Amino acid sequence: GESVGLHLPTLSVQEGDNSIINCAYSNSASDYFIWYKQESGKGPQFIIDIRSNMDKRQGQRVTVLLNKTVKHLSLQIAATQPGDSAVYFCAEKGRDDKIIFGKGTRLHILP
Amino acid sequence: EPEVTQTPSHQVTQMGQEVILRCVPISNHLYFYWYRQILGQKVEFLVSFYNNEISEKSEIFDDQFSVERPDGSNFTLKIRSTKLEDSAMYFCASSLAVSSTDTQYFGPGTRLTVL
């Protein structure tokens, strides 16, 4: 069935280090994936997306990697900053127009 | 930068009462959505709306729920008789199109508390 999940509920990273947040999905027919950032009291904010015909996509300080063989998605944040503290969700755009969210990883930035 | 707005930010109601959550999608967007997030859990799809009708709904979106676009700017979610388990954050989203790669932009949410 369609489902998206994350490996870890929380991740602590030293400020300035790179963060890697992982996600596993189960629907091999999924063809579009999105990473959202949710700060406390706010709605999900689009970060970056990737289509299934790509392995890697880069944005500003963020990179998404897609491994279709093992159905794994990751978000890499370079030089993590205090403002990166949030819950990060991977999500799948289903066969129709709804987005299916995973459970989220809370990223803590250590000073 | 255009954004989705939602009112109120927090709604407290008694069980059994009707509530209406309001959203103003991004002005040139054509597709509208409601999602909810129970505290500590993941965001769940409720309903999508296009051309003045529901295009898809989840099993959560039962007969107690309805959506409406009463004018050219507002998009509302009505819960007819609220239950305790309806307490959650409700997010409105909109997108320009519904292609598989079209981004949905989310509002800040309305926190609904049912007592």
mmCIF file of N, CA, C and O in Angstrom, chain A residues 3-4 31-32 36 38 41-46 49 51 89 93-94 96-104, chain B residues 31 33 35 37 41-45 48 55-56 89 91 98-109:
data_model
loop_
_atom_site.group_PDB
_atom_site.id
_atom_site.type_symbol
_atom_site.label_atom_id
_atom_site.label_comp_id
_atom_site.label_asym_id
_atom_site.label_seq_id
_atom_site.Cartn_x
_atom_site.Cartn_y
_atom_site.Cartn_z
ATOM 1 N N SER A 3 2.617 4.111 1.777
ATOM 2 C CA SER A 3 3.009 4.540 3.117
ATOM 3 C C SER A 3 4.429 5.070 3.069
ATOM 4 O O SER A 3 5.250 4.619 2.282
ATOM 5 N N VAL A 4 4.681 6.048 3.868
ATOM 6 C CA VAL A 4 5.992 6.672 3.937
ATOM 7 C C VAL A 4 6.358 6.796 5.393
ATOM 8 O O VAL A 4 5.544 7.213 6.193
ATOM 9 N N ASP A 31 6.171 7.984 -7.516
ATOM 10 C CA ASP A 31 7.037 8.626 -8.504
ATOM 11 C C ASP A 31 7.414 10.055 -8.165
ATOM 12 O O ASP A 31 8.084 10.725 -8.943
ATOM 13 N N TYR A 32 7.004 10.518 -6.982
ATOM 14 C CA TYR A 32 7.326 11.892 -6.624
ATOM 15 C C TYR A 32 7.405 11.983 -5.112
ATOM 16 O O TYR A 32 6.493 11.521 -4.417
ATOM 17 N N TYR A 36 9.320 18.192 3.661
ATOM 18 C CA TYR A 36 8.735 19.366 4.284
ATOM 19 C C TYR A 36 9.411 19.621 5.619
ATOM 20 O O TYR A 36 9.819 18.685 6.314
ATOM 21 N N GLN A 38 8.642 21.513 9.304
ATOM 22 C CA GLN A 38 7.571 22.084 10.111
ATOM 23 C C GLN A 38 8.143 22.632 11.405
ATOM 24 O O GLN A 38 8.608 21.870 12.258
ATOM 25 N N GLY A 41 4.304 25.286 15.753
ATOM 26 C CA GLY A 41 3.163 26.170 15.578
ATOM 27 C C GLY A 41 2.913 26.623 14.153
ATOM 28 O O GLY A 41 2.068 27.479 13.917
ATOM 29 N N LYS A 42 3.622 26.031 13.207
ATOM 30 C CA LYS A 42 3.455 26.442 11.812
ATOM 31 C C LYS A 42 3.061 25.260 10.941
ATOM 32 O O LYS A 42 3.139 24.108 11.356
ATOM 33 N N GLY A 43 2.662 25.555 9.740
ATOM 34 C CA GLY A 43 2.321 24.503 8.802
ATOM 35 C C GLY A 43 3.552 23.962 8.104
ATOM 36 O O GLY A 43 4.630 24.552 8.160
ATOM 37 N N PRO A 44 3.428 22.818 7.440
ATOM 38 C CA PRO A 44 4.552 22.257 6.685
ATOM 39 C C PRO A 44 5.031 23.220 5.603
ATOM 40 O O PRO A 44 4.235 23.816 4.888
ATOM 41 N N GLN A 45 6.333 23.344 5.499
ATOM 42 C CA GLN A 45 6.944 24.242 4.515
ATOM 43 C C GLN A 45 7.753 23.413 3.532
ATOM 44 O O GLN A 45 8.628 22.633 3.927
ATOM 45 N N PHE A 46 7.457 23.575 2.260
ATOM 46 C CA PHE A 46 8.169 22.849 1.209
ATOM 47 C C PHE A 46 9.660 23.167 1.248
ATOM 48 O O PHE A 46 10.066 24.322 1.348
ATOM 49 N N ASP A 49 12.016 18.726 -3.595
ATOM 50 C CA ASP A 49 11.311 17.554 -4.097
ATOM 51 C C ASP A 49 12.200 16.804 -5.086
ATOM 52 O O ASP A 49 13.252 17.289 -5.504
ATOM 53 N N ARG A 51 11.764 13.648 -8.357
ATOM 54 C CA ARG A 51 10.964 12.692 -9.105
ATOM 55 C C ARG A 51 11.702 11.356 -9.165
ATOM 56 O O ARG A 51 12.920 11.300 -9.009
ATOM 57 N N PHE A 89 9.510 16.130 7.550
ATOM 58 C CA PHE A 89 8.673 15.051 7.035
ATOM 59 C C PHE A 89 9.066 14.731 5.605
ATOM 60 O O PHE A 89 9.203 15.645 4.783
ATOM 61 N N LYS A 93 3.785 11.990 -3.107
ATOM 62 C CA LYS A 93 2.605 12.389 -3.863
ATOM 63 C C LYS A 93 2.028 11.123 -4.445
ATOM 64 O O LYS A 93 2.663 10.452 -5.243
ATOM 65 N N GLY A 94 0.818 10.801 -4.051
ATOM 66 C CA GLY A 94 0.225 9.545 -4.447
ATOM 67 C C GLY A 94 -0.219 9.538 -5.898
ATOM 68 O O GLY A 94 0.093 10.434 -6.680
ATOM 69 N N ASP A 96 -3.007 10.087 -6.949
ATOM 70 C CA ASP A 96 -3.930 11.183 -7.177
ATOM 71 C C ASP A 96 -3.300 12.463 -6.645
ATOM 72 O O ASP A 96 -2.101 12.628 -6.736
ATOM 73 N N ASP A 97 -4.098 13.356 -6.101
ATOM 74 C CA ASP A 97 -3.541 14.647 -5.725
ATOM 75 C C ASP A 97 -3.242 14.793 -4.238
ATOM 76 O O ASP A 97 -2.887 15.871 -3.800
ATOM 77 N N LYS A 98 -3.357 13.749 -3.463
ATOM 78 C CA LYS A 98 -3.095 13.905 -2.034
ATOM 79 C C LYS A 98 -1.630 13.625 -1.725
ATOM 80 O O LYS A 98 -0.957 12.872 -2.424
ATOM 81 N N ILE A 99 -1.165 14.240 -0.671
ATOM 82 C CA ILE A 99 0.188 14.009 -0.190
ATOM 83 C C ILE A 99 0.114 13.070 1.005
ATOM 84 O O ILE A 99 -0.688 13.278 1.909
ATOM 85 N N ILE A 100 0.950 12.059 1.009
ATOM 86 C CA ILE A 100 1.005 11.119 2.124
ATOM 87 C C ILE A 100 2.273 11.406 2.910
ATOM 88 O O ILE A 100 3.377 11.284 2.382
ATOM 89 N N PHE A 101 2.094 11.781 4.165
ATOM 90 C CA PHE A 101 3.226 12.168 5.003
ATOM 91 C C PHE A 101 3.728 11.003 5.826
ATOM 92 O O PHE A 101 2.967 10.137 6.252
ATOM 93 N N GLY A 102 5.035 11.023 6.112
ATOM 94 C CA GLY A 102 5.608 10.135 7.100
ATOM 95 C C GLY A 102 5.446 10.752 8.478
ATOM 96 O O GLY A 102 4.849 11.822 8.640
ATOM 97 N N LYS A 103 6.000 10.071 9.503
ATOM 98 C CA LYS A 103 5.778 10.509 10.869
ATOM 99 C C LYS A 103 6.666 11.668 11.294
ATOM 100 O O LYS A 103 6.370 12.340 12.249
ATOM 101 N N GLY A 104 7.749 11.919 10.662
ATOM 102 C CA GLY A 104 8.566 13.070 11.001
ATOM 103 C C GLY A 104 9.782 12.754 11.853
ATOM 104 O O GLY A 104 9.753 11.857 12.700
ATOM 105 N N TYR B 31 -6.474 24.403 -6.875
ATOM 106 C CA TYR B 31 -6.731 23.172 -6.145
ATOM 107 C C TYR B 31 -6.550 23.439 -4.652
ATOM 108 O O TYR B 31 -5.578 24.082 -4.255
ATOM 109 N N TYR B 33 -6.989 21.969 -0.485
ATOM 110 C CA TYR B 33 -6.885 20.759 0.321
ATOM 111 C C TYR B 33 -7.060 21.082 1.798
ATOM 112 O O TYR B 33 -6.728 22.182 2.254
ATOM 113 N N TYR B 35 -5.908 19.143 5.462
ATOM 114 C CA TYR B 35 -5.189 18.081 6.155
ATOM 115 C C TYR B 35 -5.378 18.299 7.652
ATOM 116 O O TYR B 35 -5.692 19.411 8.104
ATOM 117 N N GLN B 37 -3.588 17.222 11.667
ATOM 118 C CA GLN B 37 -2.461 16.628 12.388
ATOM 119 C C GLN B 37 -2.822 16.547 13.860
ATOM 120 O O GLN B 37 -2.873 17.570 14.555
ATOM 121 N N GLN B 41 1.439 13.415 15.974
ATOM 122 C CA GLN B 41 1.316 12.430 14.901
ATOM 123 C C GLN B 41 1.580 13.062 13.539
ATOM 124 O O GLN B 41 1.867 14.249 13.444
ATOM 125 N N LYS B 42 1.490 12.268 12.512
ATOM 126 C CA LYS B 42 1.803 12.784 11.185
ATOM 127 C C LYS B 42 0.611 13.534 10.591
ATOM 128 O O LYS B 42 -0.514 13.421 11.049
ATOM 129 N N VAL B 43 0.901 14.294 9.577
ATOM 130 C CA VAL B 43 -0.123 15.036 8.866
ATOM 131 C C VAL B 43 -0.918 14.058 7.992
ATOM 132 O O VAL B 43 -0.346 13.238 7.272
ATOM 133 N N GLU B 44 -2.253 14.165 8.056
ATOM 134 C CA GLU B 44 -3.114 13.234 7.323
ATOM 135 C C GLU B 44 -4.005 13.989 6.341
ATOM 136 O O GLU B 44 -4.602 15.007 6.686
ATOM 137 N N PHE B 45 -4.125 13.467 5.168
ATOM 138 C CA PHE B 45 -4.975 14.047 4.138
ATOM 139 C C PHE B 45 -6.450 13.875 4.514
ATOM 140 O O PHE B 45 -6.864 12.813 4.968
ATOM 141 N N SER B 48 -9.581 16.897 -1.023
ATOM 142 C CA SER B 48 -9.118 17.815 -2.053
ATOM 143 C C SER B 48 -10.334 18.344 -2.803
ATOM 144 O O SER B 48 -11.369 17.671 -2.904
ATOM 145 N N SER B 55 -12.737 16.391 -5.126
ATOM 146 C CA SER B 55 -12.124 15.486 -6.091
ATOM 147 C C SER B 55 -11.677 14.193 -5.422
ATOM 148 O O SER B 55 -11.669 13.142 -6.054
ATOM 149 N N GLU B 56 -11.308 14.279 -4.156
ATOM 150 C CA GLU B 56 -10.977 13.077 -3.412
ATOM 151 C C GLU B 56 -11.124 13.334 -1.913
ATOM 152 O O GLU B 56 -10.929 14.453 -1.457
ATOM 153 N N MET B 89 -4.609 19.901 14.792
ATOM 154 C CA MET B 89 -4.297 21.042 13.930
ATOM 155 C C MET B 89 -4.877 20.747 12.559
ATOM 156 O O MET B 89 -4.709 19.643 12.031
ATOM 157 N N PHE B 91 -4.803 21.930 8.661
ATOM 158 C CA PHE B 91 -4.040 22.705 7.698
ATOM 159 C C PHE B 91 -4.779 22.756 6.373
ATOM 160 O O PHE B 91 -5.235 21.739 5.863
ATOM 161 N N VAL B 98 -2.679 20.202 -10.426
ATOM 162 C CA VAL B 98 -2.699 18.946 -9.686
ATOM 163 C C VAL B 98 -1.769 17.920 -10.299
ATOM 164 O O VAL B 98 -1.831 16.754 -9.993
ATOM 165 N N SER B 99 -0.865 18.399 -11.152
ATOM 166 C CA SER B 99 0.086 17.454 -11.716
ATOM 167 C C SER B 99 0.932 16.866 -10.592
ATOM 168 O O SER B 99 1.067 17.454 -9.530
ATOM 169 N N SER B 100 1.517 15.720 -10.865
ATOM 170 C CA SER B 100 2.202 14.990 -9.792
ATOM 171 C C SER B 100 3.326 15.792 -9.169
ATOM 172 O O SER B 100 3.726 15.539 -8.044
ATOM 173 N N THR B 101 3.861 16.764 -9.871
ATOM 174 C CA THR B 101 4.983 17.522 -9.316
ATOM 175 C C THR B 101 4.598 18.938 -8.928
ATOM 176 O O THR B 101 5.466 19.779 -8.731
ATOM 177 N N ASP B 102 3.327 19.225 -8.836
ATOM 178 C CA ASP B 102 2.947 20.584 -8.466
ATOM 179 C C ASP B 102 2.920 20.731 -6.949
ATOM 180 O O ASP B 102 2.283 19.952 -6.261
ATOM 181 N N THR B 103 3.604 21.739 -6.472
ATOM 182 C CA THR B 103 3.794 21.903 -5.033
ATOM 183 C C THR B 103 2.517 22.374 -4.357
ATOM 184 O O THR B 103 1.819 23.259 -4.856
ATOM 185 N N GLN B 104 2.219 21.769 -3.215
ATOM 186 C CA GLN B 104 1.129 22.241 -2.376
ATOM 187 C C GLN B 104 1.723 23.139 -1.293
ATOM 188 O O GLN B 104 2.677 22.754 -0.620
ATOM 189 N N TYR B 105 1.139 24.309 -1.148
ATOM 190 C CA TYR B 105 1.590 25.266 -0.145
ATOM 191 C C TYR B 105 0.614 25.248 1.025
ATOM 192 O O TYR B 105 -0.595 25.355 0.833
ATOM 193 N N PHE B 106 1.171 25.142 2.219
ATOM 194 C CA PHE B 106 0.349 24.972 3.413
ATOM 195 C C PHE B 106 0.192 26.284 4.183
ATOM 196 O O PHE B 106 1.105 27.108 4.244
ATOM 197 N N GLY B 107 -0.979 26.429 4.796
ATOM 198 C CA GLY B 107 -1.205 27.534 5.704
ATOM 199 C C GLY B 107 -0.633 27.225 7.081
ATOM 200 O O GLY B 107 -0.134 26.131 7.321
ATOM 201 N N PRO B 108 -0.743 28.172 8.006
ATOM 202 C CA PRO B 108 -0.169 27.998 9.340
ATOM 203 C C PRO B 108 -0.984 27.095 10.243
ATOM 204 O O PRO B 108 -0.506 26.688 11.301
ATOM 205 N N GLY B 109 -2.204 26.800 9.848
ATOM 206 C CA GLY B 109 -3.027 25.873 10.610
ATOM 207 C C GLY B 109 -3.964 26.541 11.584
ATOM 208 O O GLY B 109 -3.758 27.682 12.015
#
